[in-house]
Short mmCIF file of C-alpha atoms in Angstrom, two decimals:
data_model
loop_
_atom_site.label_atom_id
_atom_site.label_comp_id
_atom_site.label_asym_id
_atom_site.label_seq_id
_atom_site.Cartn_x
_atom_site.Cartn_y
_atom_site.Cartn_z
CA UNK Z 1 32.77 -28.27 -26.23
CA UNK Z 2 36.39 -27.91 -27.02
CA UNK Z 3 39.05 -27.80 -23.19
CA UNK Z 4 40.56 -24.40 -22.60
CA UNK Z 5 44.35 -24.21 -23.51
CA UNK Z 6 45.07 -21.11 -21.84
CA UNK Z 7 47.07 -21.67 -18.85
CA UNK Z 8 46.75 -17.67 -17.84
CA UNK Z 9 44.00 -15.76 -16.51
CA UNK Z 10 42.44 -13.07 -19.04
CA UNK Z 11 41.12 -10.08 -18.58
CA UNK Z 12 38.52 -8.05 -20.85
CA UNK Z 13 39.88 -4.54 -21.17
CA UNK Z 14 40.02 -1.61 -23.79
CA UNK Z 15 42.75 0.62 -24.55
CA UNK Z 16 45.08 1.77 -26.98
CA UNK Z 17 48.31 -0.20 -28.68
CA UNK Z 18 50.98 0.00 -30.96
CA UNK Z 19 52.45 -2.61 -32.76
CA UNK Z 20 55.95 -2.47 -34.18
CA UNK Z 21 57.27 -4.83 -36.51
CA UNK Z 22 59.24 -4.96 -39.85
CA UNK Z 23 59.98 -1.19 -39.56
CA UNK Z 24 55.78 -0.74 -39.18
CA UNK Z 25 53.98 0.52 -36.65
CA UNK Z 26 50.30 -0.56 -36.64
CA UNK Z 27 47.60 1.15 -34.20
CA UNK Z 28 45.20 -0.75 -32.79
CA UNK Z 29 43.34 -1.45 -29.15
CA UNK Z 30 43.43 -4.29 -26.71
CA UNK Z 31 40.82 -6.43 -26.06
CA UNK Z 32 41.86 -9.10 -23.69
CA UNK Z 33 44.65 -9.55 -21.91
CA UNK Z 34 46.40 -11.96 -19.60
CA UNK Z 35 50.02 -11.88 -18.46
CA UNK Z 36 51.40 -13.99 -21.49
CA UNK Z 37 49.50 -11.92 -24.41
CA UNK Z 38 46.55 -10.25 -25.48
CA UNK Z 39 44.01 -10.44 -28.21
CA UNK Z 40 43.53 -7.14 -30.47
CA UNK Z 41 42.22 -5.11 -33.31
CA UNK Z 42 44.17 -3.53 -35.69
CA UNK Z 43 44.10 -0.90 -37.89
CA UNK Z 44 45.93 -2.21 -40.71
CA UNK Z 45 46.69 -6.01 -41.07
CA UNK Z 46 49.71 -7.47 -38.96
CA UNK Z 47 51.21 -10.67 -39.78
CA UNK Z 48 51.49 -14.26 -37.89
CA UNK Z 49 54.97 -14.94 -36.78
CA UNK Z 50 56.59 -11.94 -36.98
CA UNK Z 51 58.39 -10.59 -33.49
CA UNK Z 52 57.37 -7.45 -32.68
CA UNK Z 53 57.36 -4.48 -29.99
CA UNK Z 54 54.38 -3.97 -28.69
CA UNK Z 55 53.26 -1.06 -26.81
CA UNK Z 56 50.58 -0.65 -24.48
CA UNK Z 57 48.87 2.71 -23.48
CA UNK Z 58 46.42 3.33 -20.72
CA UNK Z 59 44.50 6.81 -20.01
CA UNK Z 60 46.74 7.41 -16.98
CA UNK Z 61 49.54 7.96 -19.53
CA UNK Z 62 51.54 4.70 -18.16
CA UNK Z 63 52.70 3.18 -21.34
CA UNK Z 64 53.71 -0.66 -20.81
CA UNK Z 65 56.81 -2.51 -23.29
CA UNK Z 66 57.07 -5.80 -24.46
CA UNK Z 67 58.45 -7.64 -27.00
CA UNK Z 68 56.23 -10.29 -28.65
CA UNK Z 69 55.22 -12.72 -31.90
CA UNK Z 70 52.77 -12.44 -33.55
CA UNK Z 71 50.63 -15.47 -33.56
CA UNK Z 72 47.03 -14.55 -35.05
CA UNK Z 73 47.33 -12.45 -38.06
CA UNK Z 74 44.78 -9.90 -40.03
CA UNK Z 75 43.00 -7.46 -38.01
CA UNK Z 76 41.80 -9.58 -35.47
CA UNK Z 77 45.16 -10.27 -34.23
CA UNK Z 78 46.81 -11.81 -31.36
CA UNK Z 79 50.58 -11.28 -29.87
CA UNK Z 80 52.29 -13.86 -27.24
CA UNK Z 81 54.64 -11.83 -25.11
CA UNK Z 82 58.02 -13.02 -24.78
CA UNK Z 83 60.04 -10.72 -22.75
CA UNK Z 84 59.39 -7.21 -21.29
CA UNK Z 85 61.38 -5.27 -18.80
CA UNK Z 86 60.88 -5.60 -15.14
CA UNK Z 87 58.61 -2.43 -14.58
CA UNK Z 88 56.65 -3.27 -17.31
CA UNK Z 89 55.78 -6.64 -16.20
CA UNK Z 90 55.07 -5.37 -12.67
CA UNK Z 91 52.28 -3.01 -13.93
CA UNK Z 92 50.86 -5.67 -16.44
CA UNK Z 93 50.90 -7.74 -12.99
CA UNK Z 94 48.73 -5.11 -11.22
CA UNK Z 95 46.41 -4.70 -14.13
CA UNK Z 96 45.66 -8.16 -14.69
CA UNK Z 97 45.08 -8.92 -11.12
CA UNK Z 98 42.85 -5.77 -10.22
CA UNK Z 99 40.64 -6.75 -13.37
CA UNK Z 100 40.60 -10.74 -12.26
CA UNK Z 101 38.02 -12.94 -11.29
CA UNK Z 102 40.61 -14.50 -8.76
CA UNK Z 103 43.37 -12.47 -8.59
CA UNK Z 104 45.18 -15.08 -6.30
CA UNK Z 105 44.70 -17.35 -8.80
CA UNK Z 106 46.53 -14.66 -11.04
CA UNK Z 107 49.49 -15.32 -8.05
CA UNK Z 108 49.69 -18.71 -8.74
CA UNK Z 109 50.08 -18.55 -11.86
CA UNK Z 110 53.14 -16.91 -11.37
CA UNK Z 111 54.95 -19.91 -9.52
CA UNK Z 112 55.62 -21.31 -13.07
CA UNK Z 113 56.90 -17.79 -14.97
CA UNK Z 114 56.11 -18.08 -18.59
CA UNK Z 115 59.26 -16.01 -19.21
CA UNK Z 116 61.97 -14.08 -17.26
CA UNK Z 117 61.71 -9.94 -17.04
CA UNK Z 118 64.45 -8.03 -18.45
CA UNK Z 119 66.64 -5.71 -16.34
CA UNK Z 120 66.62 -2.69 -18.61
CA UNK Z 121 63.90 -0.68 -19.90
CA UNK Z 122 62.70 -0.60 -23.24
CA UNK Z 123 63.50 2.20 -25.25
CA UNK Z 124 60.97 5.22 -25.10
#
């Protein structure tokens, strides 16, 4: 049995995304997600080590920014976030740790930031 890597907590979830990159945009939905990344299906293929805008879309109508890489590649894709504006991050905060197992462990977590929030908001 191999160790985990991950150093986040993930969460199973499904909704809608939409993956920018290389004047593309690829539809797809979530699977997992953690506050570093998330795991997906795509449409149409997407390709490993590209940057990329990803966009996140739950039923509420709340759409979520963040600027990624691509790091897993065909239509079983995967995206490590590197930046994303503040409000963004705060409601990818509250979704992760209302979906936890330990959502305090979700808070700890967060003593060692895996990046820094921007201070403006991604374009609509």
């Amino acid at each position: 049995m191999s160790e985990e890597r991950r150093k986040r907590s993930r969460v199973s979830l499904e909704f809608p995304l939409t993956i920018a990159f290389e004047g593309k945009r690829v539809r797809g939905k979530v699977h997992d997600l953690s506050l570093k990344g998330l795991a997906c299906s795509t449409e149409e293929w997407i390709l490993p080590g590209k940057e990329c805008e990803v966009t996140l879309e739950l039923e509420s109508g709340l759409r979520m920014h963040m600027h990624g890489r691509i790091i897993r590649a065909g239509q079983d894709g995967a995206i490590d976030f590197i930046r994303m504006d503040e409000a963004s991050f705060a409601h990818l905060r509250n979704l992760v740790r209302l979906y936890a197992e330990d959502a305090d462990l979700v808070d700890e977590e967060l003593r060692h930031p895996a990046f820094t929030p921007e201070e403006e908001p991604f374009p609509e």
